[in-house]
Amino acid sequence: MEMAKQYQMEENGAHAWLRALTDEHTYFTLEIRHKESGLFSTQNDLNPIVYHHESVSEGGVRRDLAVLHLQVDNSRLSDKQGSEKDRLQDMIEQEELIVKRLQGLGVRVFRQEELVDLSQRSSEELDQATLEFHGHNVCFSSSGSDSADDNRVSIPDTVSNRRPLAQHIQRSQHQVFAFPERPLVDGMCGGPAVLQRRAKNSGKKVVEVVGLLEGVVPADHPQALLRGAAVFVEAGDILRFIRAVEAGHVKPVRGGKAMQLVAADQDP
């Protein structure tokens, strides 16, 4: 935020070009990195169309949440002579192939039925469960390069919440606060909050997404009890937003103008 204020003050400075940027200049990819080293593994382009949260949740609360779709072969879709339903089915089949490829690389893919609110679990279940926050920690490469190039590396990271969970989860009217065992870094924002528990009857391990990390309460917050807390959007809000997008109730924001520039900048 302070950097944004600084850019705004530099009317004719080095950062003045930021004023010319809009949503159409964005470019989105899904990037996969090795867990231990953070080294790049592969990536898949995403459609240059974003659905931002537009006061969908109860009470008209706007959350830091967006939906993007995997990019498929549009030429295949345009060649379809069938109905819109046939084209949609072809798109789903293409997306499933991409998902299977990602799963083959060890990526865990969660379905909508695996998104569950913490409120649906009893205190007893929570006390025996583990809540984890998944994201990445941005570190500088050990290559020792003195060049002006960006040598930061994103290392995947997982941080557990304090236990027992029932005693380390607080709620306000619109937010859920959790208390991780160690401070979360900025790279964790946007990552999933994952609950691991045992099923009541079978004792089988169950893994569920209970939310998406929205932010971290600053260490100097006026309310001492909330300092360092992790704030996340609950699964129920995420599901309602996804369904609103699927029903056509959310106006998309189109980007992608930067895609041609990115493509032109690639090595031959």
mmCIF file of N, CA and C in Angstrom, residues 91-201:
data_model
loop_
_atom_site.group_PDB
_atom_site.id
_atom_site.type_symbol
_atom_site.label_atom_id
_atom_site.label_comp_id
_atom_site.label_asym_id
_atom_site.label_seq_id
_atom_site.Cartn_x
_atom_site.Cartn_y
_atom_site.Cartn_z
ATOM 1 N N MET A 91 -15.374 -28.524 -23.876
ATOM 2 C CA MET A 91 -14.511 -27.702 -23.031
ATOM 3 C C MET A 91 -14.231 -28.405 -21.702
ATOM 4 N N ILE A 92 -15.262 -29.005 -21.120
ATOM 5 C CA ILE A 92 -15.102 -29.737 -19.862
ATOM 6 C C ILE A 92 -14.146 -30.909 -20.035
ATOM 7 N N GLU A 93 -14.274 -31.623 -21.162
ATOM 8 C CA GLU A 93 -13.395 -32.764 -21.426
ATOM 9 C C GLU A 93 -11.946 -32.310 -21.556
ATOM 10 N N GLN A 94 -11.719 -31.167 -22.215
ATOM 11 C CA GLN A 94 -10.360 -30.641 -22.338
ATOM 12 C C GLN A 94 -9.799 -30.247 -20.973
ATOM 13 N N GLU A 95 -10.630 -29.611 -20.150
ATOM 14 C CA GLU A 95 -10.178 -29.221 -18.826
ATOM 15 C C GLU A 95 -9.831 -30.441 -17.979
ATOM 16 N N GLU A 96 -10.608 -31.497 -18.107
ATOM 17 C CA GLU A 96 -10.343 -32.721 -17.344
ATOM 18 C C GLU A 96 -9.005 -33.339 -17.750
ATOM 19 N N LEU A 97 -8.658 -33.253 -19.022
ATOM 20 C CA LEU A 97 -7.363 -33.768 -19.475
ATOM 21 C C LEU A 97 -6.219 -32.974 -18.850
ATOM 22 N N ILE A 98 -6.395 -31.643 -18.751
ATOM 23 C CA ILE A 98 -5.378 -30.807 -18.118
ATOM 24 C C ILE A 98 -5.257 -31.165 -16.641
ATOM 25 N N VAL A 99 -6.401 -31.352 -15.978
ATOM 26 C CA VAL A 99 -6.412 -31.705 -14.553
ATOM 27 C C VAL A 99 -5.681 -33.032 -14.332
ATOM 28 N N LYS A 100 -5.921 -34.017 -15.183
ATOM 29 C CA LYS A 100 -5.261 -35.321 -15.052
ATOM 30 C C LYS A 100 -3.747 -35.180 -15.223
ATOM 31 N N ARG A 101 -3.347 -34.289 -16.138
ATOM 32 C CA ARG A 101 -1.903 -34.082 -16.346
ATOM 33 C C ARG A 101 -1.285 -33.468 -15.085
ATOM 34 N N LEU A 102 -1.982 -32.522 -14.485
ATOM 35 C CA LEU A 102 -1.485 -31.894 -13.259
ATOM 36 C C LEU A 102 -1.430 -32.894 -12.112
ATOM 37 N N GLN A 103 -2.448 -33.750 -12.027
ATOM 38 C CA GLN A 103 -2.456 -34.776 -10.982
ATOM 39 C C GLN A 103 -1.292 -35.745 -11.165
ATOM 40 N N GLY A 104 -0.937 -36.004 -12.421
ATOM 41 C CA GLY A 104 0.206 -36.871 -12.697
ATOM 42 C C GLY A 104 1.515 -36.278 -12.217
ATOM 43 N N LEU A 105 1.541 -34.950 -12.034
ATOM 44 C CA LEU A 105 2.733 -34.270 -11.531
ATOM 45 C C LEU A 105 2.715 -34.160 -10.009
ATOM 46 N N GLY A 106 1.673 -34.739 -9.395
ATOM 47 C CA GLY A 106 1.585 -34.711 -7.941
ATOM 48 C C GLY A 106 0.769 -33.558 -7.383
ATOM 49 N N VAL A 107 0.051 -32.851 -8.237
ATOM 50 C CA VAL A 107 -0.762 -31.722 -7.794
ATOM 51 C C VAL A 107 -2.093 -32.245 -7.238
ATOM 52 N N ARG A 108 -2.456 -31.805 -6.044
ATOM 53 C CA ARG A 108 -3.738 -32.186 -5.448
ATOM 54 C C ARG A 108 -4.819 -31.236 -5.976
ATOM 55 N N VAL A 109 -5.816 -31.786 -6.618
ATOM 56 C CA VAL A 109 -6.921 -30.999 -7.166
ATOM 57 C C VAL A 109 -8.175 -31.271 -6.343
ATOM 58 N N PHE A 110 -8.782 -30.225 -5.824
ATOM 59 C CA PHE A 110 -9.986 -30.374 -4.996
ATOM 60 C C PHE A 110 -11.233 -30.078 -5.819
ATOM 61 N N ARG A 111 -12.260 -30.897 -5.626
ATOM 62 C CA ARG A 111 -13.553 -30.697 -6.281
ATOM 63 C C ARG A 111 -14.449 -29.868 -5.369
ATOM 64 N N GLN A 112 -15.542 -29.353 -5.931
ATOM 65 C CA GLN A 112 -16.435 -28.496 -5.151
ATOM 66 C C GLN A 112 -16.987 -29.203 -3.924
ATOM 67 N N GLU A 113 -17.248 -30.507 -4.036
ATOM 68 C CA GLU A 113 -17.808 -31.232 -2.900
ATOM 69 C C GLU A 113 -16.798 -31.395 -1.754
ATOM 70 N N GLU A 114 -15.540 -31.043 -2.003
ATOM 71 C CA GLU A 114 -14.517 -31.120 -0.967
ATOM 72 C C GLU A 114 -14.295 -29.773 -0.274
ATOM 73 N N LEU A 115 -15.137 -28.784 -0.592
ATOM 74 C CA LEU A 115 -15.108 -27.491 0.090
ATOM 75 C C LEU A 115 -16.165 -27.503 1.186
ATOM 76 N N VAL A 116 -15.727 -27.355 2.434
ATOM 77 C CA VAL A 116 -16.624 -27.482 3.579
ATOM 78 C C VAL A 116 -16.333 -26.381 4.596
ATOM 79 N N ASP A 117 -17.377 -25.760 5.116
ATOM 80 C CA ASP A 117 -17.210 -24.750 6.161
ATOM 81 C C ASP A 117 -16.787 -25.394 7.483
ATOM 82 N N LEU A 118 -15.932 -24.698 8.222
ATOM 83 C CA LEU A 118 -15.543 -25.178 9.550
ATOM 84 C C LEU A 118 -16.759 -25.330 10.467
ATOM 85 N N SER A 119 -17.769 -24.488 10.246
ATOM 86 C CA SER A 119 -18.963 -24.526 11.092
ATOM 87 C C SER A 119 -19.730 -25.836 10.968
ATOM 88 N N GLN A 120 -19.434 -26.611 9.921
ATOM 89 C CA GLN A 120 -20.100 -27.895 9.732
ATOM 90 C C GLN A 120 -19.426 -29.010 10.528
ATOM 91 N N ARG A 121 -18.335 -28.684 11.189
ATOM 92 C CA ARG A 121 -17.609 -29.676 11.981
ATOM 93 C C ARG A 121 -17.786 -29.353 13.470
ATOM 94 N N SER A 122 -17.991 -30.396 14.260
ATOM 95 C CA SER A 122 -18.194 -30.215 15.694
ATOM 96 C C SER A 122 -16.878 -29.851 16.387
ATOM 97 N N SER A 123 -16.998 -29.338 17.620
ATOM 98 C CA SER A 123 -15.802 -28.998 18.396
ATOM 99 C C SER A 123 -14.939 -30.224 18.613
ATOM 100 N N GLU A 124 -15.574 -31.381 18.802
ATOM 101 C CA GLU A 124 -14.828 -32.629 19.003
ATOM 102 C C GLU A 124 -14.026 -32.988 17.763
ATOM 103 N N GLU A 125 -14.657 -32.833 16.595
ATOM 104 C CA GLU A 125 -13.953 -33.130 15.345
ATOM 105 C C GLU A 125 -12.790 -32.176 15.146
ATOM 106 N N LEU A 126 -12.999 -30.890 15.435
ATOM 107 C CA LEU A 126 -11.951 -29.896 15.244
ATOM 108 C C LEU A 126 -10.777 -30.123 16.189
ATOM 109 N N ASP A 127 -11.064 -30.542 17.417
ATOM 110 C CA ASP A 127 -9.988 -30.757 18.384
ATOM 111 C C ASP A 127 -9.067 -31.901 17.981
ATOM 112 N N GLN A 128 -9.566 -32.800 17.133
ATOM 113 C CA GLN A 128 -8.751 -33.924 16.674
ATOM 114 C C GLN A 128 -8.226 -33.703 15.257
ATOM 115 N N ALA A 129 -8.500 -32.526 14.699
ATOM 116 C CA ALA A 129 -8.102 -32.247 13.318
ATOM 117 C C ALA A 129 -6.916 -31.293 13.269
ATOM 118 N N THR A 130 -6.362 -31.151 12.069
ATOM 119 C CA THR A 130 -5.253 -30.238 11.820
ATOM 120 C C THR A 130 -5.647 -29.264 10.717
ATOM 121 N N LEU A 131 -5.442 -27.981 10.955
ATOM 122 C CA LEU A 131 -5.703 -26.961 9.944
ATOM 123 C C LEU A 131 -4.370 -26.448 9.418
ATOM 124 N N GLU A 132 -4.213 -26.467 8.096
ATOM 125 C CA GLU A 132 -2.966 -26.040 7.469
ATOM 126 C C GLU A 132 -3.230 -24.951 6.439
ATOM 127 N N PHE A 133 -2.268 -24.028 6.344
ATOM 128 C CA PHE A 133 -2.309 -22.982 5.325
ATOM 129 C C PHE A 133 -1.209 -23.278 4.310
ATOM 130 N N HIS A 134 -1.602 -23.335 3.036
ATOM 131 C CA HIS A 134 -0.656 -23.667 1.970
ATOM 132 C C HIS A 134 -0.433 -22.451 1.073
ATOM 133 N N GLY A 135 0.822 -22.197 0.749
ATOM 134 C CA GLY A 135 1.157 -21.076 -0.120
ATOM 135 C C GLY A 135 2.618 -21.148 -0.495
ATOM 136 N N HIS A 136 3.291 -20.011 -0.553
ATOM 137 C CA HIS A 136 4.719 -20.032 -0.860
ATOM 138 C C HIS A 136 5.432 -18.889 -0.151
ATOM 139 N N ASN A 137 6.697 -19.091 0.051
ATOM 140 C CA ASN A 137 7.566 -18.110 0.689
ATOM 141 C C ASN A 137 8.538 -17.602 -0.371
ATOM 142 N N VAL A 138 8.521 -16.300 -0.628
ATOM 143 C CA VAL A 138 9.386 -15.726 -1.654
ATOM 144 C C VAL A 138 10.764 -15.465 -1.059
ATOM 145 N N CYS A 139 11.768 -16.169 -1.588
ATOM 146 C CA CYS A 139 13.150 -16.036 -1.104
ATOM 147 C C CYS A 139 14.048 -15.603 -2.253
ATOM 148 N N PHE A 140 15.208 -15.083 -1.914
ATOM 149 C CA PHE A 140 16.176 -14.725 -2.938
ATOM 150 C C PHE A 140 17.041 -15.934 -3.263
ATOM 151 N N SER A 141 17.323 -16.093 -4.538
ATOM 152 C CA SER A 141 18.115 -17.225 -4.998
ATOM 153 C C SER A 141 19.522 -17.176 -4.405
ATOM 154 N N SER A 142 20.081 -18.352 -4.156
ATOM 155 C CA SER A 142 21.434 -18.439 -3.606
ATOM 156 C C SER A 142 22.498 -18.400 -4.693
ATOM 157 N N SER A 143 22.087 -18.060 -5.919
ATOM 158 C CA SER A 143 23.049 -18.046 -7.027
ATOM 159 C C SER A 143 24.092 -16.950 -6.869
ATOM 160 N N GLY A 144 23.725 -15.934 -6.054
ATOM 161 C CA GLY A 144 24.693 -14.865 -5.815
ATOM 162 C C GLY A 144 24.843 -13.899 -6.963
ATOM 163 N N SER A 145 23.898 -13.889 -7.878
ATOM 164 C CA SER A 145 23.970 -13.004 -9.036
ATOM 165 C C SER A 145 23.819 -11.549 -8.613
ATOM 166 N N ASP A 146 24.671 -10.682 -9.175
ATOM 167 C CA ASP A 146 24.607 -9.261 -8.877
ATOM 168 C C ASP A 146 23.876 -8.492 -9.973
ATOM 169 N N SER A 147 23.265 -9.226 -10.901
ATOM 170 C CA SER A 147 22.590 -8.565 -12.015
ATOM 171 C C SER A 147 21.312 -7.918 -11.532
ATOM 172 N N ALA A 148 20.730 -7.085 -12.399
ATOM 173 C CA ALA A 148 19.487 -6.395 -12.072
ATOM 174 C C ALA A 148 18.276 -7.308 -12.230
ATOM 175 N N ASP A 149 18.486 -8.523 -12.720
ATOM 176 C CA ASP A 149 17.373 -9.445 -12.920
ATOM 177 C C ASP A 149 16.766 -9.852 -11.591
ATOM 178 N N ASP A 150 15.476 -10.134 -11.623
ATOM 179 C CA ASP A 150 14.761 -10.592 -10.429
ATOM 180 C C ASP A 150 15.190 -12.026 -10.135
ATOM 181 N N ASN A 151 15.886 -12.249 -9.024
ATOM 182 C CA ASN A 151 16.378 -13.589 -8.692
ATOM 183 C C ASN A 151 15.625 -14.203 -7.519
ATOM 184 N N ARG A 152 14.381 -13.748 -7.322
ATOM 185 C CA ARG A 152 13.560 -14.324 -6.264
ATOM 186 C C ARG A 152 13.015 -15.687 -6.674
ATOM 187 N N VAL A 153 12.846 -16.561 -5.692
ATOM 188 C CA VAL A 153 12.320 -17.908 -5.927
ATOM 189 C C VAL A 153 11.144 -18.136 -4.980
ATOM 190 N N SER A 154 10.065 -18.691 -5.506
ATOM 191 C CA SER A 154 8.887 -18.996 -4.691
ATOM 192 C C SER A 154 8.989 -20.427 -4.172
ATOM 193 N N ILE A 155 9.199 -20.588 -2.876
ATOM 194 C CA ILE A 155 9.319 -21.909 -2.270
ATOM 195 C C ILE A 155 7.963 -22.294 -1.661
ATOM 196 N N PRO A 156 7.347 -23.377 -2.118
ATOM 197 C CA PRO A 156 6.076 -23.815 -1.506
ATOM 198 C C PRO A 156 6.230 -23.997 -0.005
ATOM 199 N N ASP A 157 5.236 -23.574 0.747
ATOM 200 C CA ASP A 157 5.319 -23.599 2.204
ATOM 201 C C ASP A 157 3.977 -24.017 2.800
ATOM 202 N N THR A 158 4.029 -24.667 3.952
ATOM 203 C CA THR A 158 2.834 -25.087 4.680
ATOM 204 C C THR A 158 3.007 -24.730 6.150
ATOM 205 N N VAL A 159 1.999 -24.070 6.720
ATOM 206 C CA VAL A 159 2.042 -23.678 8.125
ATOM 207 C C VAL A 159 0.784 -24.202 8.820
ATOM 208 N N SER A 160 0.977 -24.892 9.938
ATOM 209 C CA SER A 160 -0.159 -25.436 10.695
ATOM 210 C C SER A 160 -0.716 -24.400 11.658
ATOM 211 N N ASN A 161 -2.015 -24.532 11.953
ATOM 212 C CA ASN A 161 -2.638 -23.661 12.944
ATOM 213 C C ASN A 161 -2.400 -24.231 14.342
ATOM 214 N N ARG A 162 -2.524 -23.376 15.345
ATOM 215 C CA ARG A 162 -2.384 -23.848 16.723
ATOM 216 C C ARG A 162 -3.535 -24.794 17.069
ATOM 217 N N ARG A 163 -3.266 -25.692 17.982
ATOM 218 C CA ARG A 163 -4.272 -26.657 18.422
ATOM 219 C C ARG A 163 -4.493 -26.537 19.926
ATOM 220 N N PRO A 164 -5.691 -26.945 20.415
ATOM 221 C CA PRO A 164 -6.837 -27.468 19.662
ATOM 222 C C PRO A 164 -7.536 -26.368 18.861
ATOM 223 N N LEU A 165 -8.064 -26.742 17.705
ATOM 224 C CA LEU A 165 -8.612 -25.760 16.773
ATOM 225 C C LEU A 165 -9.774 -24.975 17.352
ATOM 226 N N ALA A 166 -10.658 -25.662 18.076
ATOM 227 C CA ALA A 166 -11.855 -25.000 18.598
ATOM 228 C C ALA A 166 -11.492 -23.800 19.473
ATOM 229 N N GLN A 167 -10.311 -23.822 20.078
ATOM 230 C CA GLN A 167 -9.884 -22.730 20.947
ATOM 231 C C GLN A 167 -9.053 -21.681 20.211
ATOM 232 N N HIS A 168 -8.694 -21.981 18.976
ATOM 233 C CA HIS A 168 -7.842 -21.069 18.218
ATOM 234 C C HIS A 168 -8.492 -20.642 16.906
ATOM 235 N N ILE A 169 -9.812 -20.534 16.913
ATOM 236 C CA ILE A 169 -10.580 -19.999 15.800
ATOM 237 C C ILE A 169 -11.547 -18.969 16.374
ATOM 238 N N GLN A 170 -11.527 -17.759 15.819
ATOM 239 C CA GLN A 170 -12.454 -16.720 16.251
ATOM 240 C C GLN A 170 -13.219 -16.197 15.043
ATOM 241 N N ARG A 171 -14.405 -15.637 15.304
ATOM 242 C CA ARG A 171 -15.241 -15.138 14.219
ATOM 243 C C ARG A 171 -15.733 -13.728 14.525
ATOM 244 N N SER A 172 -15.801 -12.924 13.465
ATOM 245 C CA SER A 172 -16.516 -11.659 13.527
ATOM 246 C C SER A 172 -17.759 -11.857 12.667
ATOM 247 N N GLN A 173 -18.482 -10.799 12.371
ATOM 248 C CA GLN A 173 -19.699 -10.952 11.585
ATOM 249 C C GLN A 173 -19.425 -11.484 10.185
ATOM 250 N N HIS A 174 -18.285 -11.088 9.610
ATOM 251 C CA HIS A 174 -18.020 -11.453 8.222
ATOM 252 C C HIS A 174 -16.691 -12.178 8.010
ATOM 253 N N GLN A 175 -15.901 -12.377 9.054
ATOM 254 C CA GLN A 175 -14.574 -12.953 8.862
ATOM 255 C C GLN A 175 -14.282 -14.057 9.871
ATOM 256 N N VAL A 176 -13.348 -14.917 9.482
ATOM 257 C CA VAL A 176 -12.873 -15.986 10.359
ATOM 258 C C VAL A 176 -11.389 -15.745 10.614
ATOM 259 N N PHE A 177 -10.998 -15.825 11.875
ATOM 260 C CA PHE A 177 -9.608 -15.602 12.267
ATOM 261 C C PHE A 177 -9.035 -16.904 12.814
ATOM 262 N N ALA A 178 -7.902 -17.338 12.261
ATOM 263 C CA ALA A 178 -7.182 -18.509 12.767
ATOM 264 C C ALA A 178 -5.821 -18.030 13.265
ATOM 265 N N PHE A 179 -5.153 -18.889 14.039
ATOM 266 C CA PHE A 179 -3.907 -18.474 14.672
ATOM 267 C C PHE A 179 -2.804 -19.496 14.375
ATOM 268 N N PRO A 180 -2.016 -19.238 13.315
ATOM 269 C CA PRO A 180 -0.960 -20.168 12.902
ATOM 270 C C PRO A 180 0.170 -20.265 13.913
ATOM 271 N N GLU A 181 0.893 -21.378 13.836
ATOM 272 C CA GLU A 181 1.998 -21.620 14.771
ATOM 273 C C GLU A 181 3.161 -20.664 14.552
ATOM 274 N N ARG A 182 3.309 -20.147 13.356
ATOM 275 C CA ARG A 182 4.339 -19.146 13.069
ATOM 276 C C ARG A 182 3.753 -18.119 12.107
ATOM 277 N N PRO A 183 4.303 -16.918 12.072
ATOM 278 C CA PRO A 183 3.737 -15.858 11.223
ATOM 279 C C PRO A 183 3.695 -16.256 9.750
ATOM 280 N N LEU A 184 2.610 -15.904 9.093
ATOM 281 C CA LEU A 184 2.470 -16.168 7.665
ATOM 282 C C LEU A 184 3.060 -15.006 6.868
ATOM 283 N N VAL A 185 3.752 -15.339 5.787
ATOM 284 C CA VAL A 185 4.346 -14.309 4.933
ATOM 285 C C VAL A 185 3.364 -13.954 3.824
ATOM 286 N N ASP A 186 3.655 -12.861 3.110
ATOM 287 C CA ASP A 186 2.736 -12.368 2.082
ATOM 288 C C ASP A 186 2.435 -13.405 1.003
ATOM 289 N N GLY A 187 3.412 -14.247 0.688
ATOM 290 C CA GLY A 187 3.224 -15.245 -0.367
ATOM 291 C C GLY A 187 2.191 -16.303 -0.040
ATOM 292 N N MET A 188 1.737 -16.351 1.209
ATOM 293 C CA MET A 188 0.731 -17.331 1.597
ATOM 294 C C MET A 188 -0.681 -16.885 1.215
ATOM 295 N N CYS A 189 -0.869 -15.578 1.009
ATOM 296 C CA CYS A 189 -2.193 -15.056 0.694
ATOM 297 C C CYS A 189 -2.689 -15.625 -0.640
ATOM 298 N N GLY A 190 -3.940 -16.021 -0.657
ATOM 299 C CA GLY A 190 -4.512 -16.633 -1.847
ATOM 300 C C GLY A 190 -4.441 -18.147 -1.832
ATOM 301 N N GLY A 191 -3.705 -18.715 -0.870
ATOM 302 C CA GLY A 191 -3.584 -20.168 -0.769
ATOM 303 C C GLY A 191 -4.742 -20.773 0.019
ATOM 304 N N PRO A 192 -4.928 -22.083 -0.082
ATOM 305 C CA PRO A 192 -6.046 -22.732 0.602
ATOM 306 C C PRO A 192 -5.788 -22.990 2.080
ATOM 307 N N ALA A 193 -6.868 -22.952 2.849
ATOM 308 C CA ALA A 193 -6.852 -23.397 4.246
ATOM 309 C C ALA A 193 -7.412 -24.814 4.234
ATOM 310 N N VAL A 194 -6.584 -25.787 4.599
ATOM 311 C CA VAL A 194 -6.928 -27.203 4.434
ATOM 312 C C VAL A 194 -7.092 -27.875 5.791
ATOM 313 N N LEU A 195 -8.207 -28.566 5.966
ATOM 314 C CA LEU A 195 -8.493 -29.289 7.203
ATOM 315 C C LEU A 195 -8.267 -30.778 6.986
ATOM 316 N N GLN A 196 -7.464 -31.393 7.851
ATOM 317 C CA GLN A 196 -7.244 -32.839 7.816
ATOM 318 C C GLN A 196 -7.831 -33.443 9.090
ATOM 319 N N ARG A 197 -8.735 -34.399 8.921
ATOM 320 C CA ARG A 197 -9.413 -35.003 10.064
ATOM 321 C C ARG A 197 -9.654 -36.485 9.795
ATOM 322 N N ARG A 198 -10.211 -37.163 10.792
ATOM 323 C CA ARG A 198 -10.570 -38.568 10.661
ATOM 324 C C ARG A 198 -12.094 -38.698 10.613
ATOM 325 N N ALA A 199 -12.597 -39.487 9.670
ATOM 326 C CA ALA A 199 -14.037 -39.706 9.563
ATOM 327 C C ALA A 199 -14.548 -40.398 10.822
ATOM 328 N N LYS A 200 -15.732 -40.018 11.275
ATOM 329 C CA LYS A 200 -16.271 -40.537 12.531
ATOM 330 C C LYS A 200 -16.369 -42.054 12.557
ATOM 331 N N ASN A 201 -16.968 -42.639 11.536
ATOM 332 C CA ASN A 201 -17.256 -44.080 11.556
ATOM 333 C C ASN A 201 -16.067 -44.930 11.133
#
